CSV table of C-alpha atoms in Angstrom, one decimal:
chain,number,residue,atom,x,y,z
A,28,LEU,CA,6.6,126.4,134.7
A,29,ASP,CA,5.3,123.1,133.2
A,30,THR,CA,3.1,125.1,130.8
A,31,LEU,CA,6.1,127.2,129.7
A,32,GLU,CA,8.2,124.1,129.2
A,33,LYS,CA,5.4,122.6,127.1
A,34,TRP,CA,5.2,125.7,124.9
A,35,VAL,CA,8.9,125.9,124.4
A,36,THR,CA,9.1,122.2,123.4
A,37,GLU,CA,6.2,122.6,121.0
A,38,ILE,CA,7.7,125.7,119.4
A,39,PHE,CA,11.3,124.7,119.1
A,40,SER,CA,11.0,120.9,118.6
A,41,GLU,CA,10.9,121.4,114.8
A,42,ILE,CA,14.4,123.0,114.7
A,43,PRO,CA,16.9,120.4,113.8
A,44,ASN,CA,20.0,119.8,116.0
A,45,ASN,CA,23.0,119.5,113.8
A,46,GLY,CA,25.1,118.2,116.6
A,47,LEU,CA,27.9,120.7,116.0
A,48,PRO,CA,29.7,122.3,118.9
A,49,LYS,CA,29.4,126.0,119.3
A,50,PRO,CA,32.2,127.9,117.5
A,51,SER,CA,35.1,129.1,119.5
A,52,PHE,CA,37.2,132.1,118.7
A,53,GLY,CA,39.7,131.5,121.5
A,54,HIS,CA,42.5,131.6,119.0
A,55,LEU,CA,42.0,135.4,118.7
A,56,THR,CA,43.9,136.2,121.8
A,57,GLN,CA,43.7,140.0,122.0
A,58,PRO,CA,41.3,141.3,119.3
A,59,PHE,CA,41.4,144.8,120.6
A,60,ASP,CA,45.1,145.2,121.2
A,61,THR,CA,45.8,147.7,118.5
A,62,PRO,CA,46.8,151.4,118.8
A,63,GLU,CA,43.4,152.4,117.4
A,64,PHE,CA,41.7,151.1,120.6
A,65,HIS,CA,44.0,153.0,123.0
A,66,LYS,CA,42.8,156.5,122.0
A,67,LEU,CA,40.4,159.2,122.8
A,68,TYR,CA,37.9,159.9,120.0
A,69,ARG,CA,35.9,163.0,119.9
A,70,VAL,CA,32.6,162.8,117.9
A,71,VAL,CA,30.4,165.7,117.0
A,72,PRO,CA,27.0,164.9,118.3
A,73,ILE,CA,23.8,165.3,116.3
A,74,ARG,CA,21.9,166.6,119.4
A,75,LYS,CA,23.4,169.0,121.9
A,76,VAL,CA,24.2,166.2,124.4
A,77,HIS,CA,27.7,165.7,125.7
A,78,SER,CA,28.7,162.2,126.9
A,79,LEU,CA,31.8,160.4,127.8
A,80,SER,CA,32.0,156.7,127.1
A,81,ILE,CA,34.9,154.6,128.4
A,82,THR,CA,35.1,151.0,127.2
A,83,TRP,CA,37.2,148.1,128.2
A,84,ALA,CA,37.7,144.9,126.3
A,85,LEU,CA,38.0,142.1,128.9
A,86,PRO,CA,38.7,138.4,128.7
A,87,PRO,CA,35.6,136.2,127.9
A,88,GLN,CA,33.2,136.0,130.9
A,89,GLU,CA,30.8,133.3,129.6
A,90,GLN,CA,32.2,130.7,132.1
A,91,TYR,CA,30.9,133.0,134.9
A,92,TYR,CA,27.4,133.1,133.5
A,93,ARG,CA,25.9,132.0,136.8
A,94,VAL,CA,27.5,134.7,139.0
A,95,LYS,CA,27.6,137.5,136.3
A,96,PRO,CA,30.6,139.5,137.6
A,97,LEU,CA,30.1,142.3,135.1
A,98,HIS,CA,26.4,142.6,136.2
A,99,TYR,CA,27.7,143.0,139.8
A,100,ILE,CA,30.2,145.7,138.8
A,101,SER,CA,27.4,147.4,136.8
A,102,TRP,CA,25.4,147.8,140.0
A,103,LEU,CA,28.4,149.2,141.9
A,104,VAL,CA,29.3,151.7,139.2
A,105,GLY,CA,25.7,152.6,138.5
A,106,HIS,CA,24.9,153.3,142.2
A,107,GLU,CA,23.5,156.8,142.6
A,108,GLY,CA,23.6,157.3,146.3
A,109,LYS,CA,25.9,159.0,148.8
A,110,GLY,CA,29.6,158.3,148.0
A,111,SER,CA,28.9,157.2,144.4
A,112,VAL,CA,30.7,158.4,141.3
A,113,LEU,CA,27.5,160.0,140.0
A,114,SER,CA,26.9,161.8,143.4
A,115,PHE,CA,30.4,163.2,143.3
A,116,LEU,CA,30.1,164.3,139.7
A,117,ARG,CA,26.7,165.9,140.3
A,118,LYS,CA,28.1,167.9,143.2
A,119,LYS,CA,30.6,169.4,140.9
A,120,PHE,CA,27.9,170.0,138.3
A,121,TRP,CA,29.7,167.8,135.8
A,122,ALA,CA,27.2,165.0,135.2
A,123,LEU,CA,23.5,164.3,134.8
A,124,ALA,CA,23.6,160.5,134.5
A,125,LEU,CA,25.9,157.6,134.6
A,126,TYR,CA,25.5,154.1,133.3
A,127,GLY,CA,27.9,151.2,133.6
A,128,GLY,CA,27.4,147.8,132.1
A,129,ASN,CA,27.5,145.0,129.6
A,130,GLY,CA,24.5,144.2,127.5
A,131,GLU,CA,25.2,140.4,127.7
A,132,THR,CA,24.6,140.3,123.9
A,133,GLY,CA,26.7,138.3,121.4
A,134,PHE,CA,28.6,141.4,120.5
A,135,GLU,CA,29.4,142.5,124.0
A,136,GLN,CA,30.0,139.0,125.5
A,137,ASN,CA,31.2,136.0,123.6
A,138,SER,CA,34.0,133.4,123.6
A,139,THR,CA,36.6,135.9,122.5
A,140,TYR,CA,36.0,138.9,124.7
A,141,SER,CA,33.6,140.8,126.9
A,142,ILE,CA,33.0,144.5,126.6
A,143,PHE,CA,32.3,146.7,129.7
A,144,SER,CA,31.4,150.4,129.3
A,145,ILE,CA,30.8,153.3,131.5
A,146,SER,CA,28.9,156.2,129.9
A,147,VAL,CA,28.5,159.6,131.6
A,148,THR,CA,26.0,162.2,130.4
A,149,LEU,CA,27.9,165.4,130.9
A,150,THR,CA,26.7,168.9,131.6
A,151,ASP,CA,28.2,171.8,129.6
A,152,GLU,CA,30.6,172.3,132.6
A,153,GLY,CA,31.3,168.6,132.7
A,154,TYR,CA,32.3,168.7,129.0
A,155,LYS,CA,34.9,171.3,129.8
A,156,HIS,CA,36.3,169.0,132.5
A,157,PHE,CA,35.9,165.7,130.7
A,158,TYR,CA,39.5,164.7,131.6
A,159,GLU,CA,38.8,165.1,135.3
A,160,VAL,CA,35.5,163.2,134.8
A,161,ALA,CA,37.5,160.3,133.2
A,162,HIS,CA,40.0,160.5,136.0
A,163,VAL,CA,37.2,160.1,138.6
A,164,VAL,CA,35.8,157.1,136.8
A,165,PHE,CA,39.2,155.5,136.5
A,166,GLN,CA,40.0,156.1,140.2
A,167,TYR,CA,36.7,154.5,141.2
A,168,VAL,CA,37.4,151.4,139.1
A,169,LYS,CA,40.9,151.3,140.6
A,170,MET,CA,39.3,151.4,144.1
A,171,LEU,CA,36.9,148.6,143.3
A,172,GLN,CA,39.8,146.5,142.1
A,173,LYS,CA,41.9,147.1,145.2
A,174,ARG,CA,39.0,146.5,147.6
A,175,GLY,CA,37.8,143.4,145.9
A,176,PRO,CA,34.4,141.7,146.3
A,177,ASP,CA,35.0,140.3,149.8
A,178,LYS,CA,33.1,143.1,151.7
A,179,ARG,CA,30.3,143.3,149.1
A,180,GLN,CA,28.1,140.3,150.2
A,181,VAL,CA,25.4,142.7,151.4
A,182,ILE,CA,25.3,144.4,148.0
A,183,TRP,CA,25.1,141.0,146.3
A,184,GLU,CA,22.2,140.0,148.4
A,185,GLU,CA,20.5,143.4,147.7
A,186,ILE,CA,20.9,142.8,144.0
A,187,GLN,CA,19.4,139.3,144.3
A,188,LYS,CA,16.4,140.7,146.2
A,189,ILE,CA,15.8,143.5,143.8
A,190,GLU,CA,16.0,141.3,140.7
A,191,ALA,CA,13.7,138.7,142.3
A,192,ASN,CA,11.2,141.4,143.1
A,193,GLU,CA,11.4,142.8,139.5
A,194,PHE,CA,10.8,139.3,138.2
A,195,HIS,CA,7.9,138.4,140.5
A,196,TYR,CA,6.1,141.7,140.1
A,197,GLN,CA,6.7,142.4,136.4
A,198,GLU,CA,3.7,143.5,134.3
A,199,GLN,CA,1.9,140.6,132.7
């Protein structure tokens, strides 16, 4: 850790600090509150892959950077085991994969908003039933909202262990 700190200091010490505060865009109260963002858009794919992406614009989450609530929700949504959204959709032969998350980049997470998306890779049959697929996703999110995080301590600890292992055993 001392070596890393030394390297960072050497590399970045030449960059001047202008002393300015980071810009805030808090005055833009609801940047996505227009009719264009409350619609279903169908896009013809280049490859024969069907996917359904549902995106929410949320209040800024940067104040929660230590606990990462969107990361936690990503784990819940992306779970693939028994009782998961993906497991249900696979049983109906509607989906091949599901990803939920937030890239934590400047575009997806900043002082104005945070973006959270759930993308489902659909089978041909799932494409025919994409309204039902969307309904399942919305029902799952609604269930998470009702149950809240209080009974999820075990999951949180599991996430911490997995991420610690990934960090400690990553390739050099």
